[in-house]
């Protein structure tokens, strides 16, 4: 019996010595990498409209009156963003805008960037007021502004 045990030890020991380093190596090199891709989300709403990344607003100008004279733009972003404005059409005078009732009025050509930032953590509201740069005569005129939310 003792001889059988010695014989088994002589047979199994080299096998264990050969297998143990491989098992140890497998344990130290076995790693798993998990990757998660979160897409960029950029959405804007104007006066609670459906969310998108660009929206145009038509304005009517009569004399020194602009309709609408105020809109609310909501921004939702999970990354860096820039909100811009551009005049895209119309026969009326240029409109000036201010942000959140600041005394700093500008046209889209003078200040195309309304706001910029990083992830908003929910909807972030910006109130924009509008006025006519130069009063008009001779009936109603139109002006269209395009608001775009993009990555810088």
CSV table of N, CA and C in Angstrom, one decimal:
chain,number,residue,atom,x,y,z
A,1,UNK,N,0.8,-1.2,0.0
A,1,UNK,CA,0.0,0.0,0.0
A,1,UNK,C,0.9,1.2,0.0
A,2,UNK,N,1.9,1.2,0.8
A,2,UNK,CA,2.8,2.3,0.9
A,2,UNK,C,3.5,2.6,-0.5
A,3,UNK,N,3.8,1.5,-1.1
A,3,UNK,CA,4.4,1.6,-2.4
A,3,UNK,C,3.4,2.2,-3.4
A,4,UNK,N,2.2,1.9,-3.4
A,4,UNK,CA,1.2,2.4,-4.2
A,4,UNK,C,1.0,3.9,-4.0
A,5,UNK,N,1.1,4.4,-2.7
A,5,UNK,CA,1.0,5.8,-2.4
A,5,UNK,C,2.2,6.5,-3.0
A,6,UNK,N,3.4,6.0,-2.8
A,6,UNK,CA,4.6,6.6,-3.4
A,6,UNK,C,4.5,6.7,-4.9
A,7,UNK,N,4.0,5.6,-5.5
A,7,UNK,CA,3.9,5.6,-6.9
A,7,UNK,C,2.9,6.7,-7.4
A,8,UNK,N,1.8,6.8,-6.7
A,8,UNK,CA,0.8,7.9,-7.1
A,8,UNK,C,1.3,9.3,-6.9
A,9,UNK,N,2.1,9.5,-5.8
A,9,UNK,CA,2.7,10.8,-5.5
A,9,UNK,C,3.7,11.1,-6.6
A,10,UNK,N,4.5,10.1,-7.0
A,10,UNK,CA,5.5,10.3,-8.1
A,10,UNK,C,4.8,10.6,-9.5
A,11,UNK,N,3.6,10.1,-9.7
A,11,UNK,CA,2.8,10.3,-10.9
A,11,UNK,C,2.1,11.6,-10.9
A,12,UNK,N,1.5,11.9,-9.7
A,12,UNK,CA,0.6,13.1,-9.6
A,12,UNK,C,1.4,14.4,-9.4
A,13,UNK,N,2.5,14.3,-8.6
A,13,UNK,CA,3.3,15.5,-8.3
A,13,UNK,C,3.8,16.3,-9.5
A,14,UNK,N,4.4,15.6,-10.5
A,14,UNK,CA,4.8,16.3,-11.7
A,14,UNK,C,3.6,16.9,-12.5
A,15,UNK,N,2.5,16.3,-12.5
A,15,UNK,CA,1.3,16.8,-13.2
A,15,UNK,C,0.9,18.1,-12.5
A,16,UNK,N,0.8,18.0,-11.1
A,16,UNK,CA,0.4,19.2,-10.4
A,16,UNK,C,1.4,20.4,-10.6
A,17,UNK,N,2.7,20.0,-10.5
A,17,UNK,CA,3.7,21.1,-10.8
A,17,UNK,C,3.6,21.7,-12.1
A,18,UNK,N,3.2,20.9,-13.1
A,18,UNK,CA,3.0,21.4,-14.5
A,18,UNK,C,1.7,22.2,-14.6
A,19,UNK,N,0.7,21.8,-13.9
A,19,UNK,CA,-0.6,22.5,-14.1
A,19,UNK,C,-0.8,23.7,-13.2
A,20,UNK,N,-0.2,23.7,-12.0
A,20,UNK,CA,-0.4,24.8,-11.1
A,20,UNK,C,0.1,26.2,-11.6
A,21,UNK,N,1.2,26.3,-12.2
A,21,UNK,CA,1.6,27.6,-12.8
A,21,UNK,C,0.6,28.1,-13.9
A,22,UNK,N,0.1,27.2,-14.7
A,22,UNK,CA,-0.8,27.6,-15.7
A,22,UNK,C,-2.1,28.1,-15.1
A,23,UNK,N,-2.6,27.4,-14.0
A,23,UNK,CA,-3.8,27.8,-13.3
A,23,UNK,C,-3.6,29.2,-12.7
A,24,UNK,N,-2.4,29.4,-12.0
A,24,UNK,CA,-2.1,30.6,-11.4
A,24,UNK,C,-2.1,31.8,-12.4
A,25,UNK,N,-1.4,31.5,-13.6
A,25,UNK,CA,-1.4,32.5,-14.6
A,25,UNK,C,-2.8,32.8,-15.1
A,26,UNK,N,-3.6,31.8,-15.3
A,26,UNK,CA,-5.0,32.0,-15.8
A,26,UNK,C,-5.7,32.9,-14.8
A,27,UNK,N,-5.5,32.7,-13.5
A,27,UNK,CA,-6.2,33.5,-12.5
A,27,UNK,C,-5.8,35.0,-12.5
A,28,UNK,N,-4.5,35.2,-12.8
A,28,UNK,CA,-4.0,36.6,-12.7
A,28,UNK,C,-4.2,37.3,-14.0
A,29,UNK,N,-4.4,36.6,-15.1
A,29,UNK,CA,-4.6,37.3,-16.4
A,29,UNK,C,-6.1,37.3,-16.8
A,30,UNK,N,-6.9,36.7,-16.1
A,30,UNK,CA,-8.3,36.6,-16.5
A,30,UNK,C,-9.0,37.9,-16.0
A,31,UNK,N,-9.3,38.8,-16.9
A,31,UNK,CA,-10.0,40.0,-16.6
A,31,UNK,C,-11.0,40.3,-17.6
A,32,UNK,N,-12.0,41.0,-17.2
A,32,UNK,CA,-13.1,41.3,-18.1
A,32,UNK,C,-13.2,42.8,-18.2
A,33,UNK,N,-13.4,43.3,-19.4
A,33,UNK,CA,-13.6,44.7,-19.6
A,33,UNK,C,-15.0,45.0,-20.1
A,34,UNK,N,-15.7,45.9,-19.4
A,34,UNK,CA,-17.1,46.2,-19.8
A,34,UNK,C,-17.1,47.6,-20.3
A,35,UNK,N,-17.6,47.9,-21.5
A,35,UNK,CA,-17.7,49.2,-22.0
A,35,UNK,C,-19.1,49.6,-22.2
A,36,UNK,N,-19.5,50.8,-21.8
A,36,UNK,CA,-20.8,51.3,-22.0
A,36,UNK,C,-20.7,52.6,-22.8
A,37,UNK,N,-21.4,52.7,-23.8
A,37,UNK,CA,-21.5,53.9,-24.6
A,37,UNK,C,-22.8,54.7,-24.4
A,38,UNK,N,-22.7,55.9,-23.8
A,38,UNK,CA,-23.8,56.7,-23.6
A,38,UNK,C,-23.8,57.7,-24.7
A,39,UNK,N,-24.9,57.7,-25.6
A,39,UNK,CA,-24.9,58.7,-26.7
A,39,UNK,C,-25.1,60.1,-26.2
A,40,UNK,N,-24.6,61.0,-27.0
A,40,UNK,CA,-24.8,62.5,-26.6
A,40,UNK,C,-26.2,62.8,-26.8
A,41,UNK,N,-26.8,63.5,-25.8
A,41,UNK,CA,-28.2,64.0,-25.9
A,41,UNK,C,-28.2,65.5,-25.9
A,42,UNK,N,-28.7,66.1,-26.9
A,42,UNK,CA,-28.9,67.5,-27.0
A,42,UNK,C,-30.3,67.8,-27.4
A,43,UNK,N,-31.1,68.5,-26.6
A,43,UNK,CA,-32.5,68.8,-27.0
A,43,UNK,C,-32.8,70.2,-26.5
A,44,UNK,N,-33.6,70.8,-27.4
A,44,UNK,CA,-34.1,72.1,-27.0
A,44,UNK,C,-35.6,72.2,-27.2
A,45,UNK,N,-36.3,72.9,-26.4
A,45,UNK,CA,-37.7,73.1,-26.5
A,45,UNK,C,-37.9,74.6,-26.5
A,46,UNK,N,-38.9,75.1,-27.3
A,46,UNK,CA,-39.3,76.5,-27.3
A,46,UNK,C,-40.7,76.6,-26.8
A,47,UNK,N,-40.9,77.3,-25.7
A,47,UNK,CA,-42.3,77.4,-25.2
A,47,UNK,C,-43.0,76.0,-25.1
A,48,UNK,N,-42.3,75.1,-24.5
A,48,UNK,CA,-42.8,73.7,-24.2
A,48,UNK,C,-43.2,72.9,-25.5
A,49,UNK,N,-42.6,73.3,-26.7
A,49,UNK,CA,-42.8,72.5,-27.9
A,49,UNK,C,-42.1,71.2,-27.8
A,50,UNK,N,-42.3,70.4,-28.8
A,50,UNK,CA,-41.6,69.1,-28.9
A,50,UNK,C,-40.1,69.3,-28.9
A,51,UNK,N,-39.3,68.5,-28.3
A,51,UNK,CA,-37.9,68.6,-28.2
A,51,UNK,C,-37.2,68.3,-29.5
A,52,UNK,N,-36.2,69.0,-29.9
A,52,UNK,CA,-35.4,68.8,-31.1
A,52,UNK,C,-34.0,69.4,-30.9
A,53,UNK,N,-33.2,69.5,-31.9
A,53,UNK,CA,-31.9,70.2,-31.8
A,53,UNK,C,-31.9,71.5,-32.5
A,54,UNK,N,-32.9,71.8,-33.3
A,54,UNK,CA,-33.1,73.1,-33.9
A,54,UNK,C,-34.5,73.5,-34.1
A,55,UNK,N,-34.9,74.7,-33.9
A,55,UNK,CA,-36.2,75.2,-34.0
A,55,UNK,C,-36.2,76.6,-34.6
A,56,UNK,N,-37.2,76.9,-35.5
A,56,UNK,CA,-37.3,78.2,-36.0
A,56,UNK,C,-38.5,78.9,-35.4
A,57,UNK,N,-38.5,80.2,-35.2
A,57,UNK,CA,-39.6,80.9,-34.7
A,57,UNK,C,-39.8,82.1,-35.7
A,58,UNK,N,-41.1,82.3,-36.1
A,58,UNK,CA,-41.5,83.4,-36.9
A,58,UNK,C,-42.0,84.5,-36.1
A,59,UNK,N,-41.5,85.7,-36.4
A,59,UNK,CA,-41.9,87.0,-35.6
A,59,UNK,C,-42.6,87.9,-36.6
A,60,UNK,N,-43.6,88.6,-36.1
A,60,UNK,CA,-44.3,89.6,-36.8
A,60,UNK,C,-43.9,91.0,-36.2
A,61,UNK,N,-43.6,91.9,-37.1
A,61,UNK,CA,-43.1,93.2,-36.6
A,61,UNK,C,-44.1,94.3,-37.2
A,62,UNK,N,-44.7,95.1,-36.3
A,62,UNK,CA,-45.5,96.2,-36.7
A,62,UNK,C,-45.1,97.4,-35.9
A,63,UNK,N,-44.5,98.4,-36.7
A,63,UNK,CA,-44.0,99.6,-36.0
A,63,UNK,C,-42.8,99.2,-35.1
A,64,UNK,N,-43.0,99.4,-33.8
A,64,UNK,CA,-42.0,99.0,-32.8
A,64,UNK,C,-42.5,97.8,-31.9
A,65,UNK,N,-43.5,97.1,-32.4
A,65,UNK,CA,-44.0,95.9,-31.7
A,65,UNK,C,-43.6,94.6,-32.3
A,66,UNK,N,-43.1,93.7,-31.5
A,66,UNK,CA,-42.7,92.4,-32.0
A,66,UNK,C,-43.6,91.3,-31.3
A,67,UNK,N,-44.1,90.4,-32.2
A,67,UNK,CA,-45.0,89.3,-31.7
A,67,UNK,C,-44.4,88.0,-32.2
A,68,UNK,N,-44.0,87.1,-31.3
A,68,UNK,CA,-44.0,87.2,-29.8
A,68,UNK,C,-42.8,88.1,-29.3
A,69,UNK,N,-43.0,88.7,-28.2
A,69,UNK,CA,-41.9,89.5,-27.6
A,69,UNK,C,-41.1,88.8,-26.6
A,70,UNK,N,-41.5,87.6,-26.3
A,70,UNK,CA,-40.8,86.8,-25.3
A,70,UNK,C,-41.0,85.3,-25.6
A,71,UNK,N,-40.0,84.5,-25.5
A,71,UNK,CA,-40.1,83.0,-25.6
A,71,UNK,C,-39.2,82.4,-24.5
A,72,UNK,N,-39.5,81.2,-24.1
A,72,UNK,CA,-38.7,80.4,-23.2
A,72,UNK,C,-38.0,79.3,-23.9
A,73,UNK,N,-36.7,79.2,-23.9
A,73,UNK,CA,-36.0,78.1,-24.5
A,73,UNK,C,-35.5,77.2,-23.4
A,74,UNK,N,-35.8,75.9,-23.4
A,74,UNK,CA,-35.3,74.9,-22.5
A,74,UNK,C,-34.2,74.1,-23.1
A,75,UNK,N,-33.1,73.9,-22.4
A,75,UNK,CA,-32.0,73.1,-22.9
A,75,UNK,C,-31.8,71.8,-22.1
A,76,UNK,N,-31.7,70.7,-22.7
A,76,UNK,CA,-31.4,69.4,-22.0
A,76,UNK,C,-30.1,68.9,-22.7
A,77,UNK,N,-29.1,68.6,-21.9
A,77,UNK,CA,-27.8,68.1,-22.5
A,77,UNK,C,-27.1,67.3,-21.5
A,78,UNK,N,-26.4,66.2,-22.0
A,78,UNK,CA,-25.6,65.4,-21.1
A,78,UNK,C,-24.1,65.6,-21.4
A,79,UNK,N,-23.8,66.6,-22.2
A,79,UNK,CA,-22.4,66.9,-22.5
A,79,UNK,C,-22.3,68.4,-22.8
A,80,UNK,N,-21.2,68.8,-23.2
A,80,UNK,CA,-21.0,70.3,-23.5
A,80,UNK,C,-21.9,70.7,-24.7
A,81,UNK,N,-22.4,71.9,-24.6
A,81,UNK,CA,-23.3,72.4,-25.6
A,81,UNK,C,-23.2,73.9,-25.9
A,82,UNK,N,-23.7,74.3,-27.0
A,82,UNK,CA,-23.8,75.7,-27.3
A,82,UNK,C,-25.1,76.0,-28.0
A,83,UNK,N,-25.8,77.0,-27.5
A,83,UNK,CA,-27.1,77.4,-28.1
A,83,UNK,C,-26.9,78.7,-28.9
A,84,UNK,N,-27.2,78.6,-30.2
A,84,UNK,CA,-27.0,79.8,-31.1
A,84,UNK,C,-28.3,80.2,-31.7
A,85,UNK,N,-28.3,81.5,-32.2
A,85,UNK,CA,-29.4,82.0,-32.9
A,85,UNK,C,-28.9,82.6,-34.3
A,86,UNK,N,-29.7,82.5,-35.3
A,86,UNK,CA,-29.4,83.0,-36.6
A,86,UNK,C,-30.7,83.5,-37.3
A,87,UNK,N,-30.6,84.7,-37.9
A,87,UNK,CA,-31.7,85.2,-38.7
A,87,UNK,C,-31.7,84.4,-40.1
A,88,UNK,N,-32.8,83.8,-40.4
A,88,UNK,CA,-32.9,82.9,-41.6
A,88,UNK,C,-33.8,83.5,-42.6
A,89,UNK,N,-34.5,84.6,-42.4
A,89,UNK,CA,-35.4,85.1,-43.4
A,89,UNK,C,-36.3,86.2,-42.9
A,90,UNK,N,-37.0,86.8,-43.8
A,90,UNK,CA,-37.9,87.8,-43.5
A,90,UNK,C,-37.6,89.1,-44.1
A,91,UNK,N,-38.6,90.0,-44.1
A,91,UNK,CA,-38.4,91.3,-44.8
A,91,UNK,C,-38.4,92.4,-43.8
A,92,UNK,N,-38.5,92.1,-42.5
A,92,UNK,CA,-38.5,93.2,-41.5
A,92,UNK,C,-37.1,93.5,-41.0
A,93,UNK,N,-37.1,94.5,-40.1
A,93,UNK,CA,-35.9,94.9,-39.5
A,93,UNK,C,-35.3,93.8,-38.6
A,94,UNK,N,-34.0,94.0,-38.3
A,94,UNK,CA,-33.4,93.0,-37.4
A,94,UNK,C,-34.0,93.1,-36.0
A,95,UNK,N,-34.1,91.9,-35.4
A,95,UNK,CA,-34.5,91.9,-34.0
A,95,UNK,C,-33.4,91.9,-33.0
A,96,UNK,N,-33.5,92.5,-31.9
A,96,UNK,CA,-32.6,92.4,-30.8
A,96,UNK,C,-33.2,91.5,-29.8
A,97,UNK,N,-32.3,90.8,-29.1
A,97,UNK,CA,-32.8,89.9,-28.0
A,97,UNK,C,-31.9,90.1,-26.7
A,98,UNK,N,-32.5,89.8,-25.6
A,98,UNK,CA,-31.8,89.7,-24.3
A,98,UNK,C,-32.0,88.4,-23.7
A,99,UNK,N,-31.2,88.0,-22.8
A,99,UNK,CA,-31.3,86.7,-22.1
A,99,UNK,C,-31.6,86.9,-20.7
A,100,UNK,N,-32.7,86.2,-20.2
A,100,UNK,CA,-33.1,86.3,-18.8
A,100,UNK,C,-33.2,87.7,-18.3
A,101,UNK,N,-33.8,88.6,-19.1
A,101,UNK,CA,-34.0,90.0,-18.7
A,101,UNK,C,-32.8,90.8,-18.4
A,102,UNK,N,-31.7,90.5,-19.1
A,102,UNK,CA,-30.5,91.3,-18.9
A,102,UNK,C,-30.6,92.6,-19.7
A,103,UNK,N,-29.9,93.6,-19.3
A,103,UNK,CA,-30.0,94.9,-20.1
A,103,UNK,C,-29.1,94.9,-21.3
A,104,UNK,N,-28.5,93.7,-21.6
A,104,UNK,CA,-27.6,93.6,-22.7
A,104,UNK,C,-28.3,93.1,-24.0
A,105,UNK,N,-28.7,94.0,-24.8
A,105,UNK,CA,-29.5,93.6,-26.1
A,105,UNK,C,-28.5,93.5,-27.2
A,106,UNK,N,-28.8,92.5,-28.1
A,106,UNK,CA,-27.9,92.3,-29.3
A,106,UNK,C,-28.7,91.7,-30.4
A,107,UNK,N,-28.3,91.8,-31.6
A,107,UNK,CA,-28.9,91.1,-32.7
A,107,UNK,C,-28.2,89.7,-32.9
A,108,UNK,N,-28.8,88.9,-33.7
A,108,UNK,CA,-28.2,87.5,-33.9
A,108,UNK,C,-26.8,87.7,-34.6
A,109,UNK,N,-26.6,88.7,-35.4
A,109,UNK,CA,-25.3,88.9,-36.1
A,109,UNK,C,-24.3,89.4,-35.1
A,110,UNK,N,-24.7,90.2,-34.1
A,110,UNK,CA,-23.8,90.8,-33.1
A,110,UNK,C,-23.4,89.7,-32.1
A,111,UNK,N,-24.3,88.9,-31.7
A,111,UNK,CA,-24.1,87.9,-30.6
A,111,UNK,C,-24.8,86.6,-31.0
A,112,UNK,N,-24.2,85.8,-31.8
A,112,UNK,CA,-24.9,84.5,-32.3
A,112,UNK,C,-25.0,83.5,-31.2
A,113,UNK,N,-24.1,83.5,-30.2
A,113,UNK,CA,-24.1,82.5,-29.1
A,113,UNK,C,-25.0,83.0,-28.0
A,114,UNK,N,-26.1,82.4,-27.7
A,114,UNK,CA,-27.0,82.8,-26.6
A,114,UNK,C,-26.4,82.3,-25.3
A,115,UNK,N,-26.0,81.0,-25.2
A,115,UNK,CA,-25.5,80.4,-24.0
A,115,UNK,C,-24.8,79.2,-24.3
A,116,UNK,N,-23.9,78.7,-23.4
A,116,UNK,CA,-23.2,77.5,-23.6
A,116,UNK,C,-22.9,76.9,-22.2
A,117,UNK,N,-22.6,75.6,-22.1
A,117,UNK,CA,-22.4,75.0,-20.8
A,117,UNK,C,-22.0,73.5,-21.0
A,118,UNK,N,-22.1,72.8,-19.8
A,118,UNK,CA,-21.9,71.4,-19.8
A,118,UNK,C,-23.2,70.7,-19.4
A,119,UNK,N,-23.2,69.5,-19.1
A,119,UNK,CA,-24.4,68.7,-18.8
A,119,UNK,C,-25.3,69.5,-17.9
A,120,UNK,N,-26.6,69.6,-18.3
A,120,UNK,CA,-27.6,70.4,-17.6
A,120,UNK,C,-28.2,69.7,-16.4
A,121,UNK,N,-28.2,68.4,-16.3
A,121,UNK,CA,-28.8,67.7,-15.2
A,121,UNK,C,-30.3,67.9,-15.2
A,122,UNK,N,-30.9,68.0,-16.3
A,122,UNK,CA,-32.3,68.2,-16.5
A,122,UNK,C,-32.5,69.4,-17.4
A,123,UNK,N,-33.8,69.8,-17.5
A,123,UNK,CA,-34.0,71.0,-18.4
A,123,UNK,C,-33.6,72.3,-17.8
A,124,UNK,N,-32.9,73.1,-18.5
A,124,UNK,CA,-32.4,74.4,-18.1
A,124,UNK,C,-33.1,75.5,-18.9
A,125,UNK,N,-33.9,76.4,-18.3
A,125,UNK,CA,-34.7,77.4,-19.0
A,125,UNK,C,-33.9,78.7,-19.2
A,126,UNK,N,-34.1,79.3,-20.4
A,126,UNK,CA,-33.6,80.6,-20.7
A,126,UNK,C,-34.7,81.4,-21.2
A,127,UNK,N,-35.0,82.6,-20.6
A,127,UNK,CA,-36.0,83.5,-21.1
A,127,UNK,C,-35.4,84.5,-22.1
A,128,UNK,N,-36.0,84.6,-23.3
A,128,UNK,CA,-35.5,85.5,-24.3
A,128,UNK,C,-36.5,86.6,-24.6
A,129,UNK,N,-36.1,87.8,-24.4
A,129,UNK,CA,-37.0,88.9,-24.8
A,129,UNK,C,-36.6,89.5,-26.2
A,130,UNK,N,-37.5,90.1,-26.9
A,130,UNK,CA,-37.3,90.6,-28.2
A,130,UNK,C,-37.8,92.0,-28.4
A,131,UNK,N,-37.1,92.8,-29.2
A,131,UNK,CA,-37.5,94.1,-29.5
A,131,UNK,C,-37.0,94.4,-30.9
A,132,UNK,N,-37.5,95.4,-31.6
A,132,UNK,CA,-37.2,95.8,-32.9
A,132,UNK,C,-35.9,96.7,-32.8
A,133,UNK,N,-35.0,96.5,-33.7
A,133,UNK,CA,-33.8,97.3,-33.7
A,133,UNK,C,-34.1,98.7,-34.2
A,134,UNK,N,-35.0,98.8,-35.3
A,134,UNK,CA,-35.4,100.1,-35.8
A,134,UNK,C,-36.9,99.9,-36.1
A,135,UNK,N,-37.7,100.8,-35.6
A,135,UNK,CA,-39.2,100.7,-35.9
A,135,UNK,C,-39.5,100.7,-37.4
A,136,UNK,N,-40.5,100.1,-37.8
A,136,UNK,CA,-40.9,100.0,-39.2
A,136,UNK,C,-42.1,100.9,-39.5
A,137,UNK,N,-42.3,101.1,-40.7
A,137,UNK,CA,-43.5,101.9,-41.2
A,137,UNK,C,-44.1,101.0,-42.4
A,138,UNK,N,-45.4,101.3,-42.6
A,138,UNK,CA,-46.0,100.6,-43.8
A,138,UNK,C,-46.4,99.2,-43.6
A,139,UNK,N,-47.0,98.9,-42.5
A,139,UNK,CA,-47.6,97.5,-42.4
A,139,UNK,C,-46.7,96.5,-41.6
A,140,UNK,N,-47.2,95.3,-41.6
A,140,UNK,CA,-46.5,94.2,-40.9
A,140,UNK,C,-45.3,93.7,-41.7
A,141,UNK,N,-44.3,93.3,-41.0
A,141,UNK,CA,-43.1,92.6,-41.6
A,141,UNK,C,-42.9,91.3,-40.8
A,142,UNK,N,-42.1,90.5,-41.4
A,142,UNK,CA,-41.8,89.2,-40.9
A,142,UNK,C,-40.3,89.0,-40.7
A,143,UNK,N,-40.0,88.3,-39.7
A,143,UNK,CA,-38.5,87.9,-39.4
A,143,UNK,C,-38.5,86.5,-38.8
A,144,UNK,N,-37.6,85.6,-39.3
A,144,UNK,CA,-37.5,84.3,-38.7
A,144,UNK,C,-36.2,84.1,-38.1
A,145,UNK,N,-36.2,83.6,-36.9
A,145,UNK,CA,-34.9,83.2,-36.2
A,145,UNK,C,-34.8,81.7,-36.0
A,146,UNK,N,-33.6,81.2,-36.2
A,146,UNK,CA,-33.4,79.8,-36.1
A,146,UNK,C,-32.5,79.6,-34.8
A,147,UNK,N,-33.0,78.8,-33.9
A,147,UNK,CA,-32.3,78.5,-32.6
A,147,UNK,C,-31.7,77.1,-32.8
A,148,UNK,N,-30.4,76.9,-32.6
A,148,UNK,CA,-29.8,75.6,-32.8
A,148,UNK,C,-28.9,75.3,-31.5
A,149,UNK,N,-29.1,74.0,-31.1
A,149,UNK,CA,-28.3,73.5,-30.0
A,149,UNK,C,-27.3,72.5,-30.6
A,150,UNK,N,-26.0,72.7,-30.3
A,150,UNK,CA,-25.0,71.8,-30.9
A,150,UNK,C,-23.9,71.6,-29.9
A,151,UNK,N,-23.0,70.7,-30.2
A,151,UNK,CA,-21.8,70.5,-29.4
A,151,UNK,C,-20.7,71.5,-29.9
A,152,UNK,N,-19.9,72.0,-29.0
A,152,UNK,CA,-18.9,73.0,-29.4
A,152,UNK,C,-17.8,72.4,-30.3
